[in-house]
Structure formats: C-alpha cells, structure tokens
C-alpha cells in the first residue's frame, strides 16, 4: 500500500458525473492493494494543490476494500477545493489523503434508522443505507434536493420504493422540505441521522427538539452562521501549556490556535471551523466553552478535550496537555 506517514496516496480510477453539479470519484491504491477499512459515515481528508485540505464523505458500501467512492458537489462559493476537483482532476491523478476517519458513526445496535439528507449531504448517508440493507436493518430516508437532475444517487435509491421519500424544491414551487412533517412520525427507538445544508440541519434540530438529544446525529460540511446567542461572549482568558511550562493570553478576537501559531507552536489543524476534529487537544484543567460541531454531548460534558480552533474558556484559565 502506498502509505505516507499516517496517510495514503490514492489514484483516481474513475470520475463520472452523478448528477448536476456532482462528481463521483473512485479512489484506489495505485498498486491495487486492499485499502484500510471504513465504517458508514466515514470521510477522507484530501490534500489538494495550493495547500488546500478538504473532507469528503465516502459513499460506497463499507464491505468493499478495493475502493473509496466520494461525491463532490461543485460549490458556487468554492475557494478552490470543489472547483479544482470538478475542473482539473482526471483519471490516473494521485491524491494524498488521510486514512478514513469517522465523526458521524452509525450505531449498529439501534431499532431503526431515519436518514434525512439534503443535496450533497446524501454521500455519507449512502454508505449508511447500504449498511442497513446488507444487515437487514429497518431504515427509511427523506432526501431533499433542488430537482431530480441535481439529486445524486437518484437512480440508485429509486428502487428502494417506499423506504425513500424524495422532496424536490423545483417541483414544489421552490418550497423547502417540510421538516416538521418529515419528523412527525419518528418511531420509538428510531434515531435520526442528518447531513445537508446548515438550514436543513438547523430545522431538524429545532423540529426534533422533542426527541432525546442522543437520538439526533449530525454531520456538518460547513459551519452554520453563528447566532448571537451561540457565539456568546468571547472574552480574554489564559491558556497554560503544561508540558511546555508556558502561559499565554488569548484575546477576545483570537482563537487558542491563532495564539499558539503566533508563538511558533504548531498544532495539526485543517478546517479551522470546528468541523474536523484535527486540532482536538486534551484539557487538564479549566472549563471549556465549546463552539465546535464534532464533539458529542457526552464528550462536552466530560470536559477532557476541546477543539482549539473555535472553542474557548468559561473559566479564567485553561490548562492544556501541550
Ligand atoms: S481544525 Fe478542524 S476542528 Fe479545529
């Protein structure tokens, strides 16, 4: 296997248009070796030219060990990631990627699964659907897209009949999916897994507020616009790096990550938006003010780690294992 440090070098073995604005890329080991296993909901971190790092969900059946298939939607606001993939990437090109990572794990022991996908958010859901089919587990999917032509996997999902409910804005006078209705009949023991635009996920969070929080699972591709409430007061605090014996001030307009970098302390990071967990750091003392989209409620309550690109302190001082 072509392995670079903790990452992989993969070759693009197929590129095809799956729907309007959506490409599917098939990635394989250049020598044909088996790939590291992945679970439903996993993604790859991919390095693109210009130092860009992007995360793309794996959409294929996790029993396949010879390929990863990722879906890439062309973002109109692309800063180079999806635009490069759509315009420049070709069969035979090689990409540096991480091994599969998963912040959107499917609990295999549930009674049933309700998937809610919007647009390109269908990609991690596809691997979950295939897992449910393979393991004969009860599932259903509500899938919103602008039109059938822009709905990736439309032809693949069609044969699942009543298990899949499509909503196309263009066929409903431009109206978005009625999330209240979609969640109206959540069954006892059923968990909701949602991935899509932040407006859809916010609606699922709001309309699913009657469900215990552990039954709602989200995968964010981009950070939602922060509400004034969610942003909270961004006061100054002190951060102590215990292993280095260093104390630094974090001003209101800088993140911990910014401050560390300004002092020449490199910490692995990628999204800088609280989405990818790359900068997760162990907390030894102090109370964290979490602003990320990846830690579970249990992890937040435990208070033993934080992502330092966005999260801050509720206490005057945080002690980190750095
Ligand atoms: S760099 Fe992605 S969560 Fe901090």
Tab-separated table of C-alpha atoms and ligand atoms in Angstrom:
chain	number	residue	atom	x	y	z
A	1	UNK	CA	0.000	0.000	0.000
A	2	UNK	CA	1.185	3.499	-0.782
A	3	UNK	CA	1.342	4.905	2.670
A	4	UNK	CA	2.832	8.253	3.640
A	5	UNK	CA	3.251	8.608	7.387
A	6	UNK	CA	-0.310	8.264	8.689
A	7	UNK	CA	-1.849	8.977	5.307
A	8	UNK	CA	-2.394	7.349	1.946
A	9	UNK	CA	-1.584	8.057	-1.660
A	10	UNK	CA	-4.548	7.046	-3.787
A	11	UNK	CA	-5.109	7.046	-7.511
A	12	UNK	CA	-8.221	8.364	-9.190
A	13	UNK	CA	-9.550	5.329	-11.078
A	14	UNK	CA	-12.859	6.773	-12.256
A	15	UNK	CA	-14.520	10.179	-12.481
A	16	UNK	CA	-18.132	10.468	-13.502
A	17	UNK	CA	-20.968	12.951	-13.358
A	18	UNK	CA	-23.515	11.563	-10.904
A	19	UNK	CA	-25.956	14.486	-11.057
A	20	UNK	CA	-25.967	18.158	-11.992
A	21	UNK	CA	-23.019	19.707	-10.156
A	22	UNK	CA	-21.989	16.419	-8.503
A	23	UNK	CA	-18.980	14.302	-9.490
A	24	UNK	CA	-18.253	10.841	-8.135
A	25	UNK	CA	-14.578	9.997	-7.747
A	26	UNK	CA	-13.391	6.445	-7.327
A	27	UNK	CA	-10.062	6.173	-5.491
A	28	UNK	CA	-7.891	3.059	-5.313
A	29	UNK	CA	-4.441	2.072	-4.163
A	30	UNK	CA	-2.080	2.603	-7.151
A	31	UNK	CA	-0.742	-0.965	-6.801
A	32	UNK	CA	-4.166	-2.477	-6.235
A	33	UNK	CA	-3.578	-3.266	-2.545
A	34	UNK	CA	-6.571	-3.501	-0.188
A	35	UNK	CA	-7.478	-0.202	1.459
A	36	UNK	CA	-7.907	0.479	5.181
A	37	UNK	CA	-11.406	-0.474	6.322
A	38	UNK	CA	-14.023	2.222	6.862
A	39	UNK	CA	-17.378	2.405	8.589
A	40	UNK	CA	-20.590	4.032	7.367
A	41	UNK	CA	-20.379	7.811	7.767
A	42	UNK	CA	-16.580	7.960	7.349
A	43	UNK	CA	-14.748	10.589	5.346
A	44	UNK	CA	-11.317	11.179	3.832
A	45	UNK	CA	-9.239	14.277	4.354
A	46	UNK	CA	-7.776	15.095	0.942
A	47	UNK	CA	-4.851	17.398	0.205
A	48	UNK	CA	-5.361	19.494	-2.906
A	49	UNK	CA	-2.989	21.864	-4.697
A	50	UNK	CA	-2.252	25.162	-3.004
A	51	UNK	CA	-2.228	23.623	0.468
A	52	UNK	CA	-5.992	23.157	0.498
A	53	UNK	CA	-7.332	20.375	2.697
A	54	UNK	CA	-10.896	19.200	2.184
A	55	UNK	CA	-13.053	16.481	3.750
A	56	UNK	CA	-15.220	14.283	1.562
A	57	UNK	CA	-17.545	11.541	2.781
A	58	UNK	CA	-17.196	8.004	1.493
A	59	UNK	CA	-20.393	6.887	-0.172
A	60	UNK	CA	-19.807	3.257	-1.142
A	61	UNK	CA	-20.530	0.001	0.673
A	62	UNK	CA	-18.084	-0.401	3.566
A	63	UNK	CA	-17.634	-4.097	2.718
A	64	UNK	CA	-15.685	-3.000	-0.372
A	65	UNK	CA	-11.974	-2.962	0.434
A	66	UNK	CA	-10.636	-2.090	-3.004
A	67	UNK	CA	-12.003	1.430	-3.434
A	68	UNK	CA	-13.393	4.553	-1.846
A	69	UNK	CA	-16.083	6.450	-3.735
A	70	UNK	CA	-16.542	10.083	-2.775
A	71	UNK	CA	-19.102	12.571	-4.025
A	72	UNK	CA	-18.007	16.164	-4.639
A	73	UNK	CA	-20.612	18.874	-5.155
A	74	UNK	CA	-19.467	21.984	-7.032
A	75	UNK	CA	-19.834	24.803	-4.564
A	76	UNK	CA	-20.636	28.170	-6.157
A	77	UNK	CA	-18.547	29.764	-3.403
A	78	UNK	CA	-15.671	27.329	-3.881
A	79	UNK	CA	-12.328	28.662	-2.659
A	80	UNK	CA	-10.587	26.147	-4.907
A	81	UNK	CA	-11.494	22.745	-3.414
A	82	UNK	CA	-14.551	21.565	-5.316
A	83	UNK	CA	-13.680	23.824	-8.278
A	84	UNK	CA	-10.314	22.060	-8.629
A	85	UNK	CA	-11.900	18.609	-8.375
A	86	UNK	CA	-14.540	19.448	-10.974
A	87	UNK	CA	-12.293	21.240	-13.457
A	88	UNK	CA	-8.854	19.728	-13.134
A	89	UNK	CA	-8.853	16.264	-11.574
A	90	UNK	CA	-8.502	13.410	-14.057
A	91	UNK	CA	-8.335	9.605	-14.036
A	92	UNK	CA	-4.818	8.498	-13.132
A	93	UNK	CA	-4.103	11.522	-10.921
A	94	UNK	CA	-2.794	10.754	-7.456
A	95	UNK	CA	-4.021	12.350	-4.264
A	96	UNK	CA	-2.646	12.438	-0.744
A	97	UNK	CA	-5.379	11.560	1.702
A	98	UNK	CA	-5.809	10.597	5.307
A	99	UNK	CA	-6.936	7.131	6.260
A	100	UNK	CA	-10.732	7.026	6.698
A	101	UNK	CA	-11.960	8.968	9.745
A	102	UNK	CA	-15.419	8.986	11.196
A	103	UNK	CA	-17.223	11.680	13.209
A	104	UNK	CA	-20.651	10.501	12.069
A	105	UNK	CA	-20.749	6.931	13.322
A	106	UNK	CA	-23.774	4.792	12.739
A	107	UNK	CA	-24.709	2.954	15.927
A	108	UNK	CA	-25.176	-0.627	14.720
A	109	UNK	CA	-27.412	-1.626	17.629
A	110	UNK	CA	-30.462	0.586	17.058
A	111	UNK	CA	-34.061	-0.468	16.434
A	112	UNK	CA	-34.397	1.583	13.266
A	113	UNK	CA	-32.842	4.472	11.357
A	114	UNK	CA	-34.344	7.614	9.845
A	115	UNK	CA	-31.926	9.336	7.470
A	116	UNK	CA	-32.506	12.947	6.449
A	117	UNK	CA	-30.259	14.175	3.637
A	118	UNK	CA	-30.081	17.442	1.753
A	119	UNK	CA	-28.145	17.887	-1.501
A	120	UNK	CA	-24.566	16.574	-1.358
A	121	UNK	CA	-25.280	15.515	2.246
A	122	UNK	CA	-26.532	12.278	0.720
A	123	UNK	CA	-22.919	10.998	0.382
A	124	UNK	CA	-22.316	9.714	3.948
A	125	UNK	CA	-25.950	8.617	4.142
A	126	UNK	CA	-25.444	6.357	1.102
A	127	UNK	CA	-22.896	4.213	2.928
A	128	UNK	CA	-25.298	4.033	5.884
A	129	UNK	CA	-28.193	2.951	3.674
A	130	UNK	CA	-26.040	0.216	2.134
A	131	UNK	CA	-25.035	-0.980	5.600
A	132	UNK	CA	-28.709	-1.160	6.661
A	133	UNK	CA	-29.620	-3.092	3.513
A	134	UNK	CA	-26.698	-5.509	3.966
A	135	UNK	CA	-27.611	-6.125	7.619
A	136	UNK	CA	-31.378	-6.188	7.029
A	137	UNK	CA	-31.998	-3.339	9.481
A	138	UNK	CA	-35.135	-1.153	9.286
A	139	UNK	CA	-34.388	2.192	7.670
A	140	UNK	CA	-36.018	4.998	5.756
A	141	UNK	CA	-34.703	8.086	4.041
A	142	UNK	CA	-36.043	11.568	3.424
A	143	UNK	CA	-33.910	13.168	0.711
A	144	UNK	CA	-34.265	16.801	-0.340
A	145	UNK	CA	-32.656	18.242	-3.459
A	146	UNK	CA	-33.371	21.047	-5.855
A	147	UNK	CA	-34.567	18.753	-8.646
A	148	UNK	CA	-34.269	15.087	-9.709
A	149	UNK	CA	-31.495	16.128	-12.093
A	150	UNK	CA	-29.447	17.515	-9.189
A	151	UNK	CA	-30.110	14.591	-6.829
A	152	UNK	CA	-27.045	12.333	-6.609
A	153	UNK	CA	-27.886	8.598	-6.428
A	154	UNK	CA	-31.444	9.274	-7.602
A	155	UNK	CA	-31.398	6.178	-9.823
A	156	UNK	CA	-29.758	4.026	-7.138
A	157	UNK	CA	-32.276	4.996	-4.479
A	158	UNK	CA	-35.380	4.825	-6.663
A	159	UNK	CA	-35.724	1.016	-6.473
A	160	UNK	CA	-35.961	1.146	-2.666
A	161	UNK	CA	-39.576	2.250	-3.120
A	162	UNK	CA	-41.427	3.483	-0.049
A	163	UNK	CA	-38.269	3.467	2.103
A	164	UNK	CA	-37.137	6.600	0.251
A	165	UNK	CA	-39.110	9.811	0.177
A	166	UNK	CA	-37.778	12.439	-2.209
A	167	UNK	CA	-38.514	16.134	-1.947
A	168	UNK	CA	-37.599	18.371	-4.871
A	169	UNK	CA	-37.884	22.118	-4.289
A	170	UNK	CA	-38.310	22.764	-8.023
A	171	UNK	CA	-41.384	20.514	-8.159
A	172	UNK	CA	-42.915	22.176	-5.091
A	173	UNK	CA	-42.877	25.767	-6.278
A	174	UNK	CA	-39.454	26.306	-4.680
A	175	UNK	CA	-40.648	25.270	-1.212
A	176	UNK	CA	-38.097	23.610	1.058
A	177	UNK	CA	-38.720	20.246	2.696
A	178	UNK	CA	-41.298	20.397	5.494
A	179	UNK	CA	-39.046	19.062	8.259
A	180	UNK	CA	-41.787	19.115	10.883
A	181	UNK	CA	-43.796	16.720	8.748
A	182	UNK	CA	-40.722	14.586	7.985
A	183	UNK	CA	-40.098	14.085	11.711
A	184	UNK	CA	-43.747	13.798	12.719
A	185	UNK	CA	-43.785	10.021	12.869
A	186	UNK	CA	-40.374	9.189	14.366
A	187	UNK	CA	-40.825	5.781	15.944
A	188	UNK	CA	-39.920	4.630	19.421
A	189	UNK	CA	-36.210	3.764	19.419
A	190	UNK	CA	-35.599	5.266	15.975
A	191	UNK	CA	-32.533	7.532	15.620
A	192	UNK	CA	-32.253	10.391	13.127
A	193	UNK	CA	-29.047	10.820	11.098
A	194	UNK	CA	-28.932	14.086	9.184
A	195	UNK	CA	-26.475	15.596	6.742
A	196	UNK	CA	-27.031	18.532	4.429
A	197	UNK	CA	-27.045	22.324	4.294
A	198	UNK	CA	-26.964	24.013	7.675
A	199	UNK	CA	-30.522	25.343	7.176
A	200	UNK	CA	-31.803	21.760	6.910
A	201	UNK	CA	-29.818	20.612	9.920
A	202	UNK	CA	-30.976	23.595	11.983
A	203	UNK	CA	-34.566	22.715	11.051
A	204	UNK	CA	-34.051	19.077	12.077
A	205	UNK	CA	-32.544	20.214	15.377
A	206	UNK	CA	-35.494	22.530	16.013
A	207	UNK	CA	-38.261	20.196	14.867
A	208	UNK	CA	-36.598	17.233	16.576
A	209	UNK	CA	-36.286	19.059	19.906
A	210	UNK	CA	-38.922	16.718	21.390
A	211	UNK	CA	-36.519	13.782	20.914
A	212	UNK	CA	-33.740	12.969	23.390
A	213	UNK	CA	-30.553	14.624	22.036
A	214	UNK	CA	-28.758	11.284	21.762
A	215	UNK	CA	-31.265	10.257	19.077
A	216	UNK	CA	-30.224	13.104	16.748
A	217	UNK	CA	-26.944	12.813	14.828
A	218	UNK	CA	-25.472	15.431	12.506
A	219	UNK	CA	-22.586	15.728	10.073
A	220	UNK	CA	-21.627	19.312	9.225
A	221	UNK	CA	-19.811	20.147	5.976
A	222	UNK	CA	-19.564	23.811	6.817
A	223	UNK	CA	-20.105	25.846	9.932
A	224	UNK	CA	-23.587	27.333	10.267
A	225	UNK	CA	-23.822	31.110	10.593
A	226	UNK	CA	-23.450	31.687	14.340
A	227	UNK	CA	-26.395	33.180	16.150
A	228	UNK	CA	-25.606	35.973	18.613
A	229	UNK	CA	-26.580	33.587	21.411
A	230	UNK	CA	-24.425	30.727	20.142
A	231	UNK	CA	-21.434	32.995	19.658
A	232	UNK	CA	-21.644	34.063	23.304
A	233	UNK	CA	-19.228	36.438	24.946
A	234	UNK	CA	-15.729	35.990	23.551
A	235	UNK	CA	-13.707	37.241	26.498
A	236	UNK	CA	-9.963	37.016	27.043
A	237	UNK	CA	-8.538	34.131	29.073
A	238	UNK	CA	-5.253	32.483	29.875
A	239	UNK	CA	-4.086	29.213	28.421
A	240	UNK	CA	-1.350	27.205	30.104
A	241	UNK	CA	0.603	24.671	28.061
A	242	UNK	CA	1.548	22.304	30.849
A	243	UNK	CA	4.221	20.273	29.025
A	244	UNK	CA	5.971	23.402	27.789
A	245	UNK	CA	5.558	25.293	31.057
A	246	UNK	CA	4.165	28.249	29.104
A	247	UNK	CA	1.285	30.634	29.871
A	248	UNK	CA	-0.271	32.682	27.074
A	249	UNK	CA	-3.088	35.224	26.889
A	250	UNK	CA	-5.883	34.563	24.387
A	251	UNK	CA	-7.524	37.885	23.432
A	252	UNK	CA	-11.229	38.095	22.511
A	253	UNK	CA	-10.549	38.313	18.774
A	254	UNK	CA	-8.128	35.350	18.522
A	255	UNK	CA	-8.523	31.614	18.902
A	256	UNK	CA	-6.220	29.462	21.015
A	257	UNK	CA	-4.896	28.052	17.739
A	258	UNK	CA	-4.114	31.571	16.447
A	259	UNK	CA	-2.229	32.389	19.637
A	260	UNK	CA	-0.203	29.167	19.560
A	261	UNK	CA	0.736	29.704	15.925
A	262	UNK	CA	1.734	33.298	16.646
A	263	UNK	CA	4.194	31.877	19.198
A	264	UNK	CA	5.588	29.371	16.701
A	265	UNK	CA	3.799	26.392	18.263
A	266	UNK	CA	2.469	24.158	15.504
A	267	UNK	CA	-0.657	22.104	16.203
A	268	UNK	CA	-2.219	19.918	13.491
A	269	UNK	CA	-5.269	21.658	12.061
A	270	UNK	CA	-7.392	21.570	8.948
A	271	UNK	CA	-10.830	23.211	8.751
A	272	UNK	CA	-10.290	25.921	11.418
A	273	UNK	CA	-14.082	25.962	11.813
A	274	UNK	CA	-14.700	23.305	14.467
A	275	UNK	CA	-15.759	20.699	11.910
A	276	UNK	CA	-12.966	18.172	11.516
A	277	UNK	CA	-11.509	17.458	14.967
A	278	UNK	CA	-7.930	17.662	13.686
A	279	UNK	CA	-6.932	20.197	16.361
A	280	UNK	CA	-8.567	18.297	19.257
A	281	UNK	CA	-6.478	18.792	22.401
A	282	UNK	CA	-6.604	17.256	25.865
A	283	UNK	CA	-7.792	19.598	28.617
A	284	UNK	CA	-6.187	19.081	32.030
A	285	UNK	CA	-7.890	21.877	33.989
A	286	UNK	CA	-10.486	24.580	33.456
A	287	UNK	CA	-13.962	24.807	31.976
A	288	UNK	CA	-14.373	24.791	28.201
A	289	UNK	CA	-16.817	26.901	26.223
A	290	UNK	CA	-17.411	24.547	23.274
A	291	UNK	CA	-18.193	26.065	19.860
A	292	UNK	CA	-17.458	23.077	17.610
A	293	UNK	CA	-19.714	20.797	15.564
A	294	UNK	CA	-17.960	17.478	16.165
A	295	UNK	CA	-17.804	16.599	19.861
A	296	UNK	CA	-20.712	14.626	21.281
A	297	UNK	CA	-22.676	15.886	24.265
A	298	UNK	CA	-21.005	13.204	26.391
A	299	UNK	CA	-17.565	14.415	25.320
A	300	UNK	CA	-18.522	18.007	26.094
A	301	UNK	CA	-19.881	17.045	29.498
A	302	UNK	CA	-16.709	15.086	30.286
A	303	UNK	CA	-14.692	18.260	29.525
A	304	UNK	CA	-11.497	16.340	28.835
A	305	UNK	CA	-10.895	17.646	25.328
A	306	UNK	CA	-11.646	20.596	23.080
A	307	UNK	CA	-11.003	21.763	19.534
A	308	UNK	CA	-8.795	24.780	19.906
A	309	UNK	CA	-9.605	26.438	16.572
A	310	UNK	CA	-13.011	27.663	17.784
A	311	UNK	CA	-13.680	26.696	21.411
A	312	UNK	CA	-12.808	28.987	24.280
A	313	UNK	CA	-12.829	29.099	28.073
A	314	UNK	CA	-15.606	29.636	30.573
A	315	UNK	CA	-13.049	29.746	33.379
A	316	UNK	CA	-10.293	32.402	33.602
A	317	UNK	CA	-7.655	29.787	32.743
A	318	UNK	CA	-7.417	26.567	30.735
A	319	UNK	CA	-4.614	24.071	31.156
A	320	UNK	CA	-3.876	22.038	28.039
A	321	UNK	CA	-1.769	18.929	27.553
A	322	UNK	CA	0.619	20.631	25.130
B	1	LIG	S1	-9.021	22.439	12.671
B	1	LIG	FE1	-10.893	21.380	12.274
B	1	LIG	S2	-11.814	21.253	14.241
B	1	LIG	FE2	-10.084	22.530	14.553
